[in-house]
Amino acid sequence: MFPLASLAASAGLAVGQALAGAVSPSPAPSADTLKMQKTAKDFESMFLEQSLDVLNRSEGTDGPLGQNGTGGGVYRSMLNKEYAQSIVQSGGIGIGDQVMREMIRLQGGAHG
């Protein structure tokens, strides 16, 4: 029975090493790539913030954010900005990825 246990252990070790060798770390992104990623995320955040501003406009004079004065509008704007940043940090809606691809395509066209 012990020979089978050692055979299973060595087979498991070999499979683990093979899997570890198959997963190679990706190279670190360049400074330009990091700048483009930040720009794409910032654009997506700005777009979402503007969209949320339109969605959260109210016509009434009362409400939970105190829309009957200037304080409600300021608070609502800050809240929308935080919502937009939170959405982008959790994966976004895909606009940033599209912007990033387009920037890479345009940069490649300028170099080539």
PDB file of N, CA, C and O in Angstrom, residues 69-102:
ATOM      1  N   GLY A  69     -32.039  73.426  -1.700  1.00  0.00           N
ATOM      2  CA  GLY A  69     -31.011  74.456  -1.630  1.00  0.00           C
ATOM      3  C   GLY A  69     -29.805  74.048  -2.454  1.00  0.00           C
ATOM      4  O   GLY A  69     -29.814  73.027  -3.144  1.00  0.00           O
ATOM      5  N   THR A  70     -28.766  74.855  -2.373  1.00  0.00           N
ATOM      6  CA  THR A  70     -27.555  74.536  -3.148  1.00  0.00           C
ATOM      7  C   THR A  70     -26.804  73.364  -2.552  1.00  0.00           C
ATOM      8  O   THR A  70     -26.067  72.680  -3.263  1.00  0.00           O
ATOM      9  N   GLY A  71     -26.971  73.106  -1.273  1.00  0.00           N
ATOM     10  CA  GLY A  71     -26.269  72.003  -0.630  1.00  0.00           C
ATOM     11  C   GLY A  71     -26.632  70.651  -1.201  1.00  0.00           C
ATOM     12  O   GLY A  71     -25.792  69.774  -1.333  1.00  0.00           O
ATOM     13  N   GLY A  72     -27.890  70.472  -1.566  1.00  0.00           N
ATOM     14  CA  GLY A  72     -28.332  69.204  -2.138  1.00  0.00           C
ATOM     15  C   GLY A  72     -27.662  68.916  -3.463  1.00  0.00           C
ATOM     16  O   GLY A  72     -27.250  67.794  -3.738  1.00  0.00           O
ATOM     17  N   GLY A  73     -27.535  69.938  -4.301  1.00  0.00           N
ATOM     18  CA  GLY A  73     -26.884  69.764  -5.600  1.00  0.00           C
ATOM     19  C   GLY A  73     -25.407  69.418  -5.459  1.00  0.00           C
ATOM     20  O   GLY A  73     -24.885  68.572  -6.181  1.00  0.00           O
ATOM     21  N   VAL A  74     -24.744  70.091  -4.515  1.00  0.00           N
ATOM     22  CA  VAL A  74     -23.320  69.818  -4.284  1.00  0.00           C
ATOM     23  C   VAL A  74     -23.141  68.397  -3.756  1.00  0.00           C
ATOM     24  O   VAL A  74     -22.271  67.655  -4.226  1.00  0.00           O
ATOM     25  N   TYR A  75     -23.962  68.025  -2.792  1.00  0.00           N
ATOM     26  CA  TYR A  75     -23.863  66.686  -2.230  1.00  0.00           C
ATOM     27  C   TYR A  75     -24.150  65.624  -3.277  1.00  0.00           C
ATOM     28  O   TYR A  75     -23.457  64.618  -3.376  1.00  0.00           O
ATOM     29  N   ARG A  76     -25.173  65.854  -4.102  1.00  0.00           N
ATOM     30  CA  ARG A  76     -25.533  64.898  -5.147  1.00  0.00           C
ATOM     31  C   ARG A  76     -24.383  64.745  -6.152  1.00  0.00           C
ATOM     32  O   ARG A  76     -24.063  63.652  -6.587  1.00  0.00           O
ATOM     33  N   SER A  77     -23.723  65.844  -6.493  1.00  0.00           N
ATOM     34  CA  SER A  77     -22.590  65.805  -7.417  1.00  0.00           C
ATOM     35  C   SER A  77     -21.440  64.990  -6.825  1.00  0.00           C
ATOM     36  O   SER A  77     -20.831  64.164  -7.513  1.00  0.00           O
ATOM     37  N   MET A  78     -21.150  65.208  -5.544  1.00  0.00           N
ATOM     38  CA  MET A  78     -20.079  64.449  -4.884  1.00  0.00           C
ATOM     39  C   MET A  78     -20.440  62.967  -4.798  1.00  0.00           C
ATOM     40  O   MET A  78     -19.581  62.098  -4.995  1.00  0.00           O
ATOM     41  N   LEU A  79     -21.692  62.688  -4.515  1.00  0.00           N
ATOM     42  CA  LEU A  79     -22.154  61.305  -4.417  1.00  0.00           C
ATOM     43  C   LEU A  79     -22.042  60.597  -5.767  1.00  0.00           C
ATOM     44  O   LEU A  79     -21.572  59.459  -5.851  1.00  0.00           O
ATOM     45  N   ASN A  80     -22.432  61.282  -6.835  1.00  0.00           N
ATOM     46  CA  ASN A  80     -22.314  60.699  -8.174  1.00  0.00           C
ATOM     47  C   ASN A  80     -20.862  60.430  -8.544  1.00  0.00           C
ATOM     48  O   ASN A  80     -20.555  59.418  -9.171  1.00  0.00           O
ATOM     49  N   LYS A  81     -19.963  61.328  -8.162  1.00  0.00           N
ATOM     50  CA  LYS A  81     -18.532  61.127  -8.442  1.00  0.00           C
ATOM     51  C   LYS A  81     -18.029  59.881  -7.727  1.00  0.00           C
ATOM     52  O   LYS A  81     -17.302  59.070  -8.308  1.00  0.00           O
ATOM     53  N   GLU A  82     -18.401  59.703  -6.475  1.00  0.00           N
ATOM     54  CA  GLU A  82     -17.971  58.525  -5.717  1.00  0.00           C
ATOM     55  C   GLU A  82     -18.582  57.249  -6.290  1.00  0.00           C
ATOM     56  O   GLU A  82     -17.920  56.218  -6.355  1.00  0.00           O
ATOM     57  N   TYR A  83     -19.851  57.317  -6.685  1.00  0.00           N
ATOM     58  CA  TYR A  83     -20.475  56.156  -7.327  1.00  0.00           C
ATOM     59  C   TYR A  83     -19.731  55.770  -8.600  1.00  0.00           C
ATOM     60  O   TYR A  83     -19.457  54.600  -8.846  1.00  0.00           O
ATOM     61  N   ALA A  84     -19.392  56.763  -9.420  1.00  0.00           N
ATOM     62  CA  ALA A  84     -18.696  56.498 -10.679  1.00  0.00           C
ATOM     63  C   ALA A  84     -17.331  55.864 -10.428  1.00  0.00           C
ATOM     64  O   ALA A  84     -16.957  54.881 -11.073  1.00  0.00           O
ATOM     65  N   GLN A  85     -16.578  56.402  -9.469  1.00  0.00           N
ATOM     66  CA  GLN A  85     -15.267  55.843  -9.159  1.00  0.00           C
ATOM     67  C   GLN A  85     -15.385  54.428  -8.613  1.00  0.00           C
ATOM     68  O   GLN A  85     -14.565  53.562  -8.924  1.00  0.00           O
ATOM     69  N   SER A  86     -16.406  54.179  -7.817  1.00  0.00           N
ATOM     70  CA  SER A  86     -16.624  52.845  -7.276  1.00  0.00           C
ATOM     71  C   SER A  86     -16.954  51.842  -8.376  1.00  0.00           C
ATOM     72  O   SER A  86     -16.466  50.708  -8.370  1.00  0.00           O
ATOM     73  N   ILE A  87     -17.765  52.260  -9.331  1.00  0.00           N
ATOM     74  CA  ILE A  87     -18.119  51.382 -10.450  1.00  0.00           C
ATOM     75  C   ILE A  87     -16.889  51.043 -11.268  1.00  0.00           C
ATOM     76  O   ILE A  87     -16.660  49.888 -11.635  1.00  0.00           O
ATOM     77  N   VAL A  88     -16.042  52.039 -11.536  1.00  0.00           N
ATOM     78  CA  VAL A  88     -14.821  51.812 -12.322  1.00  0.00           C
ATOM     79  C   VAL A  88     -13.873  50.886 -11.570  1.00  0.00           C
ATOM     80  O   VAL A  88     -13.281  49.970 -12.158  1.00  0.00           O
ATOM     81  N   GLN A  89     -13.720  51.087 -10.256  1.00  0.00           N
ATOM     82  CA  GLN A  89     -12.823  50.245  -9.464  1.00  0.00           C
ATOM     83  C   GLN A  89     -13.296  48.796  -9.407  1.00  0.00           C
ATOM     84  O   GLN A  89     -12.487  47.880  -9.293  1.00  0.00           O
ATOM     85  N   SER A  90     -14.599  48.580  -9.511  1.00  0.00           N
ATOM     86  CA  SER A  90     -15.122  47.212  -9.444  1.00  0.00           C
ATOM     87  C   SER A  90     -15.200  46.544 -10.814  1.00  0.00           C
ATOM     88  O   SER A  90     -15.752  45.473 -10.940  1.00  0.00           O
ATOM     89  N   GLY A  91     -14.640  47.173 -11.833  1.00  0.00           N
ATOM     90  CA  GLY A  91     -14.605  46.547 -13.148  1.00  0.00           C
ATOM     91  C   GLY A  91     -15.173  47.413 -14.249  1.00  0.00           C
ATOM     92  O   GLY A  91     -14.926  47.179 -15.422  1.00  0.00           O
ATOM     93  N   GLY A  92     -15.954  48.399 -13.885  1.00  0.00           N
ATOM     94  CA  GLY A  92     -16.480  49.321 -14.882  1.00  0.00           C
ATOM     95  C   GLY A  92     -17.540  48.704 -15.769  1.00  0.00           C
ATOM     96  O   GLY A  92     -18.052  47.615 -15.516  1.00  0.00           O
ATOM     97  N   ILE A  93     -17.848  49.422 -16.837  1.00  0.00           N
ATOM     98  CA  ILE A  93     -18.862  48.959 -17.779  1.00  0.00           C
ATOM     99  C   ILE A  93     -18.272  48.674 -19.153  1.00  0.00           C
ATOM    100  O   ILE A  93     -18.995  48.383 -20.087  1.00  0.00           O
ATOM    101  N   GLY A  94     -16.956  48.773 -19.283  1.00  0.00           N
ATOM    102  CA  GLY A  94     -16.293  48.403 -20.525  1.00  0.00           C
ATOM    103  C   GLY A  94     -15.844  49.562 -21.388  1.00  0.00           C
ATOM    104  O   GLY A  94     -15.138  49.357 -22.369  1.00  0.00           O
ATOM    105  N   ILE A  95     -16.244  50.763 -21.042  1.00  0.00           N
ATOM    106  CA  ILE A  95     -15.847  51.915 -21.854  1.00  0.00           C
ATOM    107  C   ILE A  95     -14.341  52.139 -21.749  1.00  0.00           C
ATOM    108  O   ILE A  95     -13.674  52.423 -22.741  1.00  0.00           O
ATOM    109  N   GLY A  96     -13.791  51.987 -20.558  1.00  0.00           N
ATOM    110  CA  GLY A  96     -12.350  52.176 -20.370  1.00  0.00           C
ATOM    111  C   GLY A  96     -11.535  51.191 -21.189  1.00  0.00           C
ATOM    112  O   GLY A  96     -10.489  51.553 -21.751  1.00  0.00           O
ATOM    113  N   ASP A  97     -12.011  49.946 -21.285  1.00  0.00           N
ATOM    114  CA  ASP A  97     -11.303  48.952 -22.091  1.00  0.00           C
ATOM    115  C   ASP A  97     -11.305  49.337 -23.566  1.00  0.00           C
ATOM    116  O   ASP A  97     -10.293  49.201 -24.258  1.00  0.00           O
ATOM    117  N   GLN A  98     -12.429  49.832 -24.040  1.00  0.00           N
ATOM    118  CA  GLN A  98     -12.518  50.250 -25.441  1.00  0.00           C
ATOM    119  C   GLN A  98     -11.624  51.457 -25.711  1.00  0.00           C
ATOM    120  O   GLN A  98     -10.955  51.528 -26.747  1.00  0.00           O
ATOM    121  N   VAL A  99     -11.599  52.398 -24.775  1.00  0.00           N
ATOM    122  CA  VAL A  99     -10.735  53.571 -24.923  1.00  0.00           C
ATOM    123  C   VAL A  99      -9.278  53.138 -24.932  1.00  0.00           C
ATOM    124  O   VAL A  99      -8.474  53.622 -25.745  1.00  0.00           O
ATOM    125  N   MET A 100      -8.920  52.213 -24.068  1.00  0.00           N
ATOM    126  CA  MET A 100      -7.545  51.711 -24.001  1.00  0.00           C
ATOM    127  C   MET A 100      -7.143  51.051 -25.322  1.00  0.00           C
ATOM    128  O   MET A 100      -6.062  51.311 -25.854  1.00  0.00           O
ATOM    129  N   ARG A 101      -8.011  50.208 -25.866  1.00  0.00           N
ATOM    130  CA  ARG A 101      -7.710  49.554 -27.150  1.00  0.00           C
ATOM    131  C   ARG A 101      -7.536  50.580 -28.264  1.00  0.00           C
ATOM    132  O   ARG A 101      -6.650  50.457 -29.104  1.00  0.00           O
ATOM    133  N   GLU A 102      -8.381  51.594 -28.261  1.00  0.00           N
ATOM    134  CA  GLU A 102      -8.286  52.622 -29.299  1.00  0.00           C
ATOM    135  C   GLU A 102      -6.990  53.431 -29.163  1.00  0.00           C
ATOM    136  O   GLU A 102      -6.352  53.754 -30.163  1.00  0.00           O
TER     137      GLU A 102
END
